[in-house]
Amino acid sequence: MAFQSNNALVRWIDHRLPIFTFMNAELNEYPTPRNLSYMWNFGSLAGIVLVIMIATGILMAMQYTPHIDHAFDSVERIMRDVNSGWLLRYVHMNGAHFFFIVVYLHILRGLYYGSYKAPREILWMIGVVILLLMMATAFMGYVLPWGQMSFWGATVITNLFSAIPFIGPDIVVWLWGGFSVENPTLNRFFALHYLLPFVIVGMVFLHLWALHRFGSNNPLGIDAKGPQDKIPFHPYYTTKDLFGLGVFLLVFCAVVFFAPNYMGHPENYIQANPLVTPPHIVPEWYFLPFYAILRAITFDIGIPFTGIVLIDAKLGGVIAMFGAIAVLFVLPWLDRSPVRSGRFRPVFKQFFWLLLVALVVLGYMGAMPAEQPYVAISQIATAYYFAYFIVILPLLSILERPKPLPASISEPVLKGGGSVAGATAKPMEKP
Amino acid sequence: MLKRLAASAIAAASIFVAAADTPAEAAKAVPVPDYDFSFDGVFGTFDQMAKQRGFQVYREVCAACHGVRFIAFRNLMALGYSEEEVKALAAEYMVEDGPDENGDMFTRPGIPADRIPSPYRNEQEARLLNNGAYPPDLSLMAKKRKGGPDYIKALLVGYGEPPADVELMPGMYWNDYFPGHQIAMPEILFDGSVTYADGTEATLEQMSLDLATFLMWTAEPSMDQRKQTGISVMLFLLVFTGLMYAVKRKVWADIH
């Protein structure tokens, strides 16, 4: 149904710039599968958290001083002397944690329900780009308060680039803007931490554009057969998303107001000191699985029996860590199974939950010192992580026999062990 | 079954996060007792008199070696002191200011806008006068140590004789709760170290509790306001979420 308005000004504008028609089509009438579960709430939540982060971040940037001698004190000034500064900072700080919680759930949902499969490959790949940008932004943001973990985290992570053969050390100097993590490093991290969120906003628009091309995937993973399978976004999913937002905010605000430092590291309340190494350098929890993969590669890779080393352990770790994200880019072409939803893939389902176990184990190992048996366990979990994408999914595409798919979204829904559930959904007309 | 395994793995991991501890450090750091503070929990607020007593302990004992560089005299009004009291207190300190019209630095009595002066000019002077050790600034102590105020109190009551098989390094003291147990700070707080202005009996237990309360305030001066705001926010969100749930049910009634 075409957009119509009683307001002459709106009609005048819309004739020249059809922005009202566009918003009506994409936010109001936008046809959405009628069977989306609450796992589909995390996309809009991530968008809301992004807005919260940008809003609080801009306000704090007005009080923050990106200089190694003043950064730590200026953050404390925000906490003490800026009106409601403590609220801005705690929302921003914990917002980063919750951003990753929400986005990781969003990604796991996509992995389970096959949301990366045709025709949504580009949608998925843009999502992976957003994840990478988020990680870079979060890493640089964590450096800004210039605490001990800020400084040493920045030192450890930027030093990873020195593993690149031949040009690595030069790249590190170039990244630092000097010969160690120093004031130019802090300055550029601040500049980029301010810039990248807006790049993320741009990518989010592309993400939504690609999403709206074919609409959301759904828990059954089958395409809509007709209008009876879809309902307009508003009011159905606007109300569902708002309820989800309320639940999210309850948890988020409980942490912000009653345990704001729960997820942070106490060490970061000590001002950065290049002369004192903390006893145990750990990244924030959302990087721990990748940190564990980095440290799991403790062996050189070379030509057997010749002693020729092609990839030393350090470079191998860096490749594995970036590879852990890079493999997601090609995921749509690794999993060739035509069935999207894990619901109808009995074998896939088992391996999926094992992947989740592996990720949790990796997260745990990432916080452990690099000693045995933690290294061995990390290696097993890392091997499983890559095997899941590179070996198991391609093999399952051929070997697995999926359960029969329901005829359509509004038809009786198959449940549990393939038995037909009793309820029959009645066909639904758009109101 | 694997789903359940994944769920229990996540549960185990969150318990681990809750403990917020790592074996590497746990091997060195001793678990700190959980003391009762007035500001514990969601509804806990700072005990005003405990903050004042803690400030007195800080001023008469700790301030000889430790600064609280993020605290200005004006901030002390949050402890319940009047503006006149704060002005009088600030005037007891000499603060460096300048340069004047001749280009010289000079000292003048403190005013409420000044930060409380730290005992040493810089880390080098602090180490020179303390046998190489550096007494850290205490402003953020309750946030930068694992255990926070519990750790501070435990440390102050944790002095004792080293076990027979341990030989202390020169100039070091044994502390049950300090990571590694050998601490450069001597035992400084004893029963009766201060005479409390409000007449409270100055036992070691009392003084360490008060000081930890004061240092929690210096680390997190907006805590009372934060929790108060938080309670209103949570009440609002409960109503909002309940309302949204009802709206969602109503809107979806014709679909289910």
Tab-separated table of N, CA, C and O in Angstrom, chain A residues 253-357:
chain	number	residue	atom	x	y	z
A	253	CYS	N	20.986	-1.607	33.416
A	253	CYS	CA	20.990	-0.581	34.458
A	253	CYS	C	21.313	-1.172	35.829
A	253	CYS	O	21.925	-0.505	36.665
A	254	ALA	N	20.927	-2.416	36.065
A	254	ALA	CA	21.302	-3.050	37.329
A	254	ALA	C	22.818	-3.064	37.464
A	254	ALA	O	23.372	-2.787	38.534
A	255	VAL	N	23.521	-3.349	36.367
A	255	VAL	CA	24.984	-3.372	36.415
A	255	VAL	C	25.529	-1.949	36.518
A	255	VAL	O	26.400	-1.662	37.340
A	256	VAL	N	25.006	-1.041	35.692
A	256	VAL	CA	25.524	0.333	35.669
A	256	VAL	C	25.403	0.985	37.043
A	256	VAL	O	26.331	1.640	37.524
A	257	PHE	N	24.252	0.787	37.702
A	257	PHE	CA	24.014	1.524	38.941
A	257	PHE	C	24.468	0.785	40.195
A	257	PHE	O	24.730	1.405	41.218
A	258	PHE	N	24.528	-0.541	40.128
A	258	PHE	CA	24.820	-1.262	41.369
A	258	PHE	C	26.116	-2.069	41.337
A	258	PHE	O	26.592	-2.500	42.380
A	259	ALA	N	26.672	-2.295	40.149
A	259	ALA	CA	27.958	-2.999	40.080
A	259	ALA	C	28.745	-2.511	38.870
A	259	ALA	O	29.122	-3.300	38.004
A	260	PRO	N	29.002	-1.198	38.796
A	260	PRO	CA	29.543	-0.643	37.553
A	260	PRO	C	30.957	-1.126	37.225
A	260	PRO	O	31.354	-1.082	36.066
A	261	ASN	N	31.690	-1.585	38.234
A	261	ASN	CA	33.056	-2.018	37.944
A	261	ASN	C	33.192	-3.532	37.924
A	261	ASN	O	34.304	-4.062	37.884
A	262	TYR	N	32.051	-4.215	37.960
A	262	TYR	CA	32.042	-5.663	38.044
A	262	TYR	C	32.791	-6.297	36.876
A	262	TYR	O	33.546	-7.241	37.052
A	263	MET	N	32.570	-5.781	35.673
A	263	MET	CA	33.169	-6.414	34.501
A	263	MET	C	34.518	-5.819	34.124
A	263	MET	O	35.158	-6.270	33.195
A	264	GLY	N	34.923	-4.778	34.833
A	264	GLY	CA	36.207	-4.162	34.529
A	264	GLY	C	37.338	-4.797	35.333
A	264	GLY	O	37.110	-5.671	36.164
A	265	HIS	N	38.550	-4.360	35.070
A	265	HIS	CA	39.700	-4.880	35.787
A	265	HIS	C	40.213	-3.809	36.744
A	265	HIS	O	40.477	-2.687	36.317
A	266	PRO	N	40.374	-4.148	38.056
A	266	PRO	CA	40.801	-3.119	39.023
A	266	PRO	C	42.092	-2.431	38.607
A	266	PRO	O	42.273	-1.240	38.848
A	267	GLU	N	42.959	-3.201	37.957
A	267	GLU	CA	44.268	-2.679	37.563
A	267	GLU	C	44.160	-1.398	36.723
A	267	GLU	O	45.064	-0.579	36.704
A	268	ASN	N	43.026	-1.235	36.028
A	268	ASN	CA	42.910	-0.067	35.153
A	268	ASN	C	42.597	1.212	35.917
A	268	ASN	O	42.514	2.272	35.329
A	269	TYR	N	42.438	1.122	37.231
A	269	TYR	CA	42.341	2.336	38.051
A	269	TYR	C	43.716	2.784	38.546
A	269	TYR	O	43.826	3.692	39.353
A	270	ILE	N	44.763	2.095	38.075
A	270	ILE	CA	46.127	2.560	38.334
A	270	ILE	C	46.612	3.235	37.065
A	270	ILE	O	46.474	2.685	35.972
A	271	GLN	N	47.148	4.421	37.195
A	271	GLN	CA	47.604	5.145	36.010
A	271	GLN	C	48.716	4.373	35.298
A	271	GLN	O	49.555	3.739	35.946
A	272	ALA	N	48.705	4.442	33.960
A	272	ALA	CA	49.680	3.705	33.152
A	272	ALA	C	51.102	4.026	33.596
A	272	ALA	O	51.440	5.178	33.846
A	273	ASN	N	51.905	2.992	33.698
A	273	ASN	CA	53.299	3.167	34.080
A	273	ASN	C	54.154	2.223	33.243
A	273	ASN	O	54.154	1.013	33.456
A	274	PRO	N	54.875	2.780	32.259
A	274	PRO	CA	55.656	1.926	31.356
A	274	PRO	C	56.753	1.137	32.077
A	274	PRO	O	57.291	0.196	31.516
A	275	LEU	N	57.056	1.510	33.314
A	275	LEU	CA	58.144	0.838	34.023
A	275	LEU	C	57.651	-0.330	34.872
A	275	LEU	O	58.455	-1.100	35.379
A	276	VAL	N	56.340	-0.435	35.083
A	276	VAL	CA	55.797	-1.490	35.928
A	276	VAL	C	54.848	-2.355	35.108
A	276	VAL	O	53.812	-1.879	34.642
A	277	THR	N	55.218	-3.616	34.896
A	277	THR	CA	54.338	-4.524	34.168
A	277	THR	C	53.359	-5.152	35.150
A	277	THR	O	53.783	-5.654	36.192
A	278	PRO	N	52.060	-5.136	34.869
A	278	PRO	CA	51.122	-5.820	35.775
A	278	PRO	C	51.433	-7.315	35.827
A	278	PRO	O	51.939	-7.869	34.843
A	279	PRO	N	51.136	-7.966	36.965
A	279	PRO	CA	51.468	-9.386	37.086
A	279	PRO	C	50.802	-10.235	36.019
A	279	PRO	O	51.319	-11.269	35.629
A	280	HIS	N	49.661	-9.782	35.512
A	280	HIS	CA	48.880	-10.646	34.640
A	280	HIS	C	48.124	-9.740	33.678
A	280	HIS	O	47.201	-9.052	34.078
A	281	ILE	N	48.543	-9.686	32.416
A	281	ILE	CA	47.871	-8.824	31.447
A	281	ILE	C	46.745	-9.615	30.793
A	281	ILE	O	46.987	-10.620	30.136
A	282	VAL	N	45.514	-9.191	31.022
A	282	VAL	CA	44.371	-9.863	30.400
A	282	VAL	C	43.533	-8.846	29.636
A	282	VAL	O	43.299	-7.742	30.119
A	283	PRO	N	43.080	-9.227	28.450
A	283	PRO	CA	42.160	-8.343	27.743
A	283	PRO	C	40.779	-8.410	28.361
A	283	PRO	O	40.524	-9.234	29.247
A	284	GLU	N	39.893	-7.541	27.917
A	284	GLU	CA	38.508	-7.597	28.361
A	284	GLU	C	37.899	-8.938	27.952
A	284	GLU	O	38.346	-9.570	27.000
A	285	TRP	N	36.843	-9.373	28.654
A	285	TRP	CA	36.320	-10.732	28.451
A	285	TRP	C	35.951	-11.012	27.011
A	285	TRP	O	36.115	-12.129	26.535
A	286	TYR	N	35.487	-9.969	26.276
A	286	TYR	CA	34.994	-10.249	24.927
A	286	TYR	C	36.121	-10.580	23.956
A	286	TYR	O	35.867	-11.041	22.852
A	287	PHE	N	37.357	-10.327	24.346
A	287	PHE	CA	38.466	-10.722	23.490
A	287	PHE	C	39.102	-12.041	23.931
A	287	PHE	O	39.992	-12.551	23.254
A	288	LEU	N	38.692	-12.557	25.078
A	288	LEU	CA	39.404	-13.705	25.649
A	288	LEU	C	39.456	-14.920	24.723
A	288	LEU	O	40.511	-15.548	24.605
A	289	PRO	N	38.334	-15.308	24.047
A	289	PRO	CA	38.445	-16.484	23.166
A	289	PRO	C	39.510	-16.291	22.082
A	289	PRO	O	40.258	-17.227	21.774
A	290	PHE	N	39.590	-15.076	21.536
A	290	PHE	CA	40.549	-14.833	20.468
A	290	PHE	C	41.968	-14.756	21.021
A	290	PHE	O	42.928	-15.185	20.383
A	291	TYR	N	42.078	-14.225	22.223
A	291	TYR	CA	43.375	-14.184	22.915
A	291	TYR	C	43.868	-15.605	23.173
A	291	TYR	O	45.058	-15.901	23.007
A	292	ALA	N	42.943	-16.505	23.538
A	292	ALA	CA	43.318	-17.903	23.785
A	292	ALA	C	43.793	-18.553	22.493
A	292	ALA	O	44.773	-19.316	22.490
A	293	ILE	N	43.114	-18.247	21.372
A	293	ILE	CA	43.535	-18.807	20.079
A	293	ILE	C	44.930	-18.292	19.731
A	293	ILE	O	45.799	-19.043	19.288
A	294	LEU	N	45.158	-17.010	19.964
A	294	LEU	CA	46.480	-16.418	19.715
A	294	LEU	C	47.573	-17.176	20.461
A	294	LEU	O	48.623	-17.497	19.920
A	295	ARG	N	47.292	-17.474	21.740
A	295	ARG	CA	48.336	-18.091	22.564
A	295	ARG	C	48.376	-19.598	22.422
A	295	ARG	O	49.284	-20.247	22.946
A	296	ALA	N	47.385	-20.165	21.702
A	296	ALA	CA	47.365	-21.628	21.547
A	296	ALA	C	48.434	-22.096	20.566
A	296	ALA	O	48.871	-23.246	20.617
A	297	ILE	N	48.828	-21.195	19.650
A	297	ILE	CA	49.842	-21.600	18.666
A	297	ILE	C	51.207	-21.393	19.314
A	297	ILE	O	51.766	-20.304	19.289
A	298	THR	N	51.731	-22.486	19.901
A	298	THR	CA	53.010	-22.391	20.619
A	298	THR	C	54.118	-23.096	19.858
A	298	THR	O	55.196	-23.307	20.386
A	299	PHE	N	53.818	-23.475	18.619
A	299	PHE	CA	54.776	-24.286	17.863
A	299	PHE	C	55.047	-23.620	16.520
A	299	PHE	O	54.189	-22.949	15.947
A	300	ASP	N	56.285	-23.811	16.007
A	300	ASP	CA	56.620	-23.306	14.680
A	300	ASP	C	56.062	-24.250	13.628
A	300	ASP	O	55.954	-25.456	13.849
A	301	ILE	N	55.711	-23.674	12.494
A	301	ILE	CA	55.245	-24.504	11.380
A	301	ILE	C	56.296	-24.409	10.291
A	301	ILE	O	56.678	-23.311	9.867
A	302	GLY	N	56.801	-25.553	9.848
A	302	GLY	CA	57.841	-25.537	8.835
A	302	GLY	C	57.826	-26.817	8.040
A	302	GLY	O	56.875	-27.600	8.096
A	303	ILE	N	58.891	-27.063	7.303
A	303	ILE	CA	58.988	-28.285	6.519
A	303	ILE	C	59.541	-29.375	7.440
A	303	ILE	O	60.612	-29.205	8.025
A	304	PRO	N	58.830	-30.485	7.609
A	304	PRO	CA	59.263	-31.506	8.564
A	304	PRO	C	60.664	-32.036	8.244
A	304	PRO	O	61.043	-32.133	7.085
A	305	PHE	N	61.391	-32.333	9.281
A	305	PHE	CA	62.720	-32.973	9.225
A	305	PHE	C	63.787	-32.097	8.607
A	305	PHE	O	64.919	-32.511	8.456
A	306	THR	N	63.488	-30.888	8.188
A	306	THR	CA	64.536	-30.059	7.606
A	306	THR	C	64.938	-28.947	8.550
A	306	THR	O	65.976	-28.327	8.371
A	307	GLY	N	64.097	-28.682	9.545
A	307	GLY	CA	64.401	-27.581	10.436
A	307	GLY	C	64.103	-26.225	9.851
A	307	GLY	O	64.396	-25.198	10.441
A	308	ILE	N	63.501	-26.201	8.664
A	308	ILE	CA	63.168	-24.913	8.053
A	308	ILE	C	61.842	-24.426	8.618
A	308	ILE	O	60.835	-25.129	8.553
A	309	VAL	N	61.869	-23.239	9.187
A	309	VAL	CA	60.651	-22.686	9.782
A	309	VAL	C	60.003	-21.745	8.782
A	309	VAL	O	60.626	-20.783	8.327
A	310	LEU	N	58.766	-22.034	8.421
A	310	LEU	CA	58.052	-21.142	7.512
A	310	LEU	C	57.271	-20.088	8.293
A	310	LEU	O	57.281	-18.917	7.960
A	311	ILE	N	56.576	-20.568	9.307
A	311	ILE	CA	55.782	-19.657	10.130
A	311	ILE	C	56.165	-19.913	11.577
A	311	ILE	O	55.958	-21.017	12.079
A	312	ASP	N	56.746	-18.927	12.236
A	312	ASP	CA	57.096	-19.169	13.632
A	312	ASP	C	55.846	-19.063	14.505
A	312	ASP	O	54.776	-18.643	14.048
A	313	ALA	N	55.990	-19.464	15.756
A	313	ALA	CA	54.819	-19.596	16.629
A	313	ALA	C	54.079	-18.269	16.765
A	313	ALA	O	52.853	-18.221	16.745
A	314	LYS	N	54.836	-17.172	16.866
A	314	LYS	CA	54.191	-15.873	17.079
A	314	LYS	C	53.323	-15.492	15.887
A	314	LYS	O	52.153	-15.125	16.034
A	315	LEU	N	53.921	-15.624	14.685
A	315	LEU	CA	53.153	-15.303	13.480
A	315	LEU	C	51.977	-16.254	13.344
A	315	LEU	O	50.863	-15.844	12.978
A	316	GLY	N	52.209	-17.522	13.652
A	316	GLY	CA	51.129	-18.514	13.576
A	316	GLY	C	49.964	-18.129	14.469
A	316	GLY	O	48.799	-18.218	14.071
A	317	GLY	N	50.274	-17.659	15.668
A	317	GLY	CA	49.220	-17.247	16.594
A	317	GLY	C	48.426	-16.072	16.049
A	317	GLY	O	47.197	-16.037	16.125
A	318	VAL	N	49.155	-15.105	15.475
A	318	VAL	CA	48.479	-13.930	14.928
A	318	VAL	C	47.584	-14.338	13.758
A	318	VAL	O	46.436	-13.894	13.645
A	319	ILE	N	48.121	-15.219	12.892
A	319	ILE	CA	47.316	-15.684	11.750
A	319	ILE	C	46.067	-16.414	12.250
A	319	ILE	O	44.964	-16.198	11.744
A	320	ALA	N	46.254	-17.258	13.271
A	320	ALA	CA	45.105	-18.011	13.792
A	320	ALA	C	44.065	-17.060	14.369
A	320	ALA	O	42.862	-17.218	14.156
A	321	MET	N	44.537	-16.043	15.108
A	321	MET	CA	43.591	-15.131	15.745
A	321	MET	C	42.773	-14.369	14.700
A	321	MET	O	41.544	-14.306	14.775
A	322	PHE	N	43.468	-13.805	13.697
A	322	PHE	CA	42.716	-13.094	12.662
A	322	PHE	C	41.933	-14.072	11.789
A	322	PHE	O	40.843	-13.753	11.306
A	323	GLY	N	42.494	-15.275	11.630
A	323	GLY	CA	41.801	-16.284	10.844
A	323	GLY	C	40.479	-16.690	11.478
A	323	GLY	O	39.519	-17.030	10.778
A	324	ALA	N	40.425	-16.627	12.810
A	324	ALA	CA	39.202	-17.011	13.513
A	324	ALA	C	38.035	-16.122	13.114
A	324	ALA	O	36.886	-16.552	13.099
A	325	ILE	N	38.338	-14.858	12.778
A	325	ILE	CA	37.286	-13.962	12.293
A	325	ILE	C	37.148	-14.117	10.785
A	325	ILE	O	36.044	-14.155	10.239
A	326	ALA	N	38.307	-14.206	10.105
A	326	ALA	CA	38.297	-14.251	8.639
A	326	ALA	C	37.485	-15.433	8.133
A	326	ALA	O	36.809	-15.330	7.104
A	327	VAL	N	37.517	-16.541	8.868
A	327	VAL	CA	36.802	-17.742	8.409
A	327	VAL	C	35.304	-17.467	8.329
A	327	VAL	O	34.588	-18.079	7.529
A	328	LEU	N	34.837	-16.489	9.123
A	328	LEU	CA	33.408	-16.176	9.091
A	328	LEU	C	33.008	-15.565	7.738
A	328	LEU	O	31.871	-15.712	7.298
A	329	PHE	N	33.980	-14.878	7.101
A	329	PHE	CA	33.672	-14.264	5.810
A	329	PHE	C	33.265	-15.307	4.773
A	329	PHE	O	32.410	-15.062	3.931
A	330	VAL	N	33.930	-16.462	4.808
A	330	VAL	CA	33.673	-17.469	3.777
A	330	VAL	C	32.684	-18.517	4.251
A	330	VAL	O	32.384	-19.464	3.525
A	331	LEU	N	32.158	-18.325	5.468
A	331	LEU	CA	31.211	-19.310	6.006
A	331	LEU	C	30.071	-19.656	5.050
A	331	LEU	O	29.727	-20.835	4.904
A	332	PRO	N	29.468	-18.666	4.348
A	332	PRO	CA	28.352	-19.027	3.457
A	332	PRO	C	28.739	-20.050	2.394
A	332	PRO	O	27.884	-20.751	1.876
A	333	TRP	N	30.029	-20.132	2.069
A	333	TRP	CA	30.448	-21.071	1.029
A	333	TRP	C	31.038	-22.347	1.622
A	333	TRP	O	31.377	-23.271	0.906
A	334	LEU	N	31.189	-22.378	2.939
A	334	LEU	CA	31.668	-23.605	3.587
A	334	LEU	C	30.477	-24.498	3.944
A	334	LEU	O	30.539	-25.715	3.816
A	335	ASP	N	29.406	-23.883	4.384
A	335	ASP	CA	28.206	-24.635	4.740
A	335	ASP	C	27.294	-24.658	3.512
A	335	ASP	O	26.618	-23.685	3.230
A	336	ARG	N	27.304	-25.755	2.788
A	336	ARG	CA	26.550	-25.847	1.537
A	336	ARG	C	25.173	-26.458	1.738
A	336	ARG	O	24.440	-26.649	0.773
A	337	SER	N	24.843	-26.842	2.976
A	337	SER	CA	23.548	-27.473	3.197
A	337	SER	C	22.438	-26.519	2.800
A	337	SER	O	22.443	-25.351	3.190
A	338	PRO	N	21.460	-26.979	2.010
A	338	PRO	CA	20.383	-26.087	1.594
A	338	PRO	C	19.418	-25.755	2.732
A	338	PRO	O	18.636	-24.820	2.624
A	339	VAL	N	19.484	-26.528	3.811
A	339	VAL	CA	18.588	-26.274	4.948
A	339	VAL	C	19.232	-25.231	5.844
A	339	VAL	O	20.369	-25.392	6.278
A	340	ARG	N	18.522	-24.149	6.128
A	340	ARG	CA	19.107	-23.085	6.934
A	340	ARG	C	19.053	-23.413	8.423
A	340	ARG	O	20.067	-23.410	9.114
A	341	SER	N	17.861	-23.672	8.926
A	341	SER	CA	17.680	-23.724	10.376
A	341	SER	C	18.279	-24.983	10.997
A	341	SER	O	18.062	-26.096	10.506
A	342	GLY	N	18.995	-24.787	12.112
A	342	GLY	CA	19.548	-25.913	12.862
A	342	GLY	C	18.470	-26.841	13.407
A	342	GLY	O	18.745	-27.985	13.749
A	343	ARG	N	17.247	-26.344	13.468
A	343	ARG	CA	16.145	-27.155	13.957
A	343	ARG	C	15.947	-28.439	13.164
A	343	ARG	O	15.493	-29.438	13.697
A	344	PHE	N	16.246	-28.351	11.871
A	344	PHE	CA	16.001	-29.507	11.002
A	344	PHE	C	17.291	-30.213	10.642
A	344	PHE	O	17.332	-30.988	9.702
A	345	ARG	N	18.347	-29.900	11.378
A	345	ARG	CA	19.643	-30.530	11.088
A	345	ARG	C	20.160	-31.197	12.364
A	345	ARG	O	20.952	-30.612	13.108
A	346	PRO	N	19.740	-32.443	12.597
A	346	PRO	CA	20.021	-33.097	13.881
A	346	PRO	C	21.507	-33.233	14.195
A	346	PRO	O	21.902	-33.113	15.356
A	347	VAL	N	22.338	-33.455	13.185
A	347	VAL	CA	23.776	-33.636	13.453
A	347	VAL	C	24.454	-32.281	13.618
A	347	VAL	O	25.226	-32.057	14.554
A	348	PHE	N	24.129	-31.371	12.718
A	348	PHE	CA	24.663	-30.011	12.791
A	348	PHE	C	24.453	-29.418	14.182
A	348	PHE	O	25.344	-28.798	14.770
A	349	LYS	N	23.240	-29.631	14.689
A	349	LYS	CA	22.857	-29.082	15.985
A	349	LYS	C	23.858	-29.467	17.080
A	349	LYS	O	24.296	-28.634	17.863
A	350	GLN	N	24.241	-30.742	17.109
A	350	GLN	CA	25.187	-31.218	18.127
A	350	GLN	C	26.524	-30.485	17.996
A	350	GLN	O	27.096	-30.027	18.978
A	351	PHE	N	26.989	-30.386	16.746
A	351	PHE	CA	28.280	-29.721	16.542
A	351	PHE	C	28.192	-28.237	16.879
A	351	PHE	O	29.155	-27.648	17.354
A	352	PHE	N	27.029	-27.644	16.640
A	352	PHE	CA	26.858	-26.227	16.969
A	352	PHE	C	27.009	-26.000	18.469
A	352	PHE	O	27.738	-25.105	18.902
A	353	TRP	N	26.343	-26.833	19.268
A	353	TRP	CA	26.449	-26.637	20.722
A	353	TRP	C	27.860	-26.920	21.202
A	353	TRP	O	28.352	-26.272	22.130
A	354	LEU	N	28.542	-27.854	20.528
A	354	LEU	CA	29.952	-28.098	20.872
A	354	LEU	C	30.798	-26.862	20.559
A	354	LEU	O	31.745	-26.556	21.290
A	355	LEU	N	30.460	-26.162	19.480
A	355	LEU	CA	31.188	-24.934	19.147
A	355	LEU	C	31.024	-23.912	20.264
A	355	LEU	O	31.986	-23.253	20.673
A	356	LEU	N	29.816	-23.840	20.783
A	356	LEU	CA	29.573	-22.904	21.882
A	356	LEU	C	30.408	-23.299	23.100
A	356	LEU	O	31.008	-22.451	23.763
A	357	VAL	N	30.467	-24.622	23.382
A	357	VAL	CA	31.308	-25.101	24.486
A	357	VAL	C	32.758	-24.698	24.226
A	357	VAL	O	33.445	-24.172	25.115
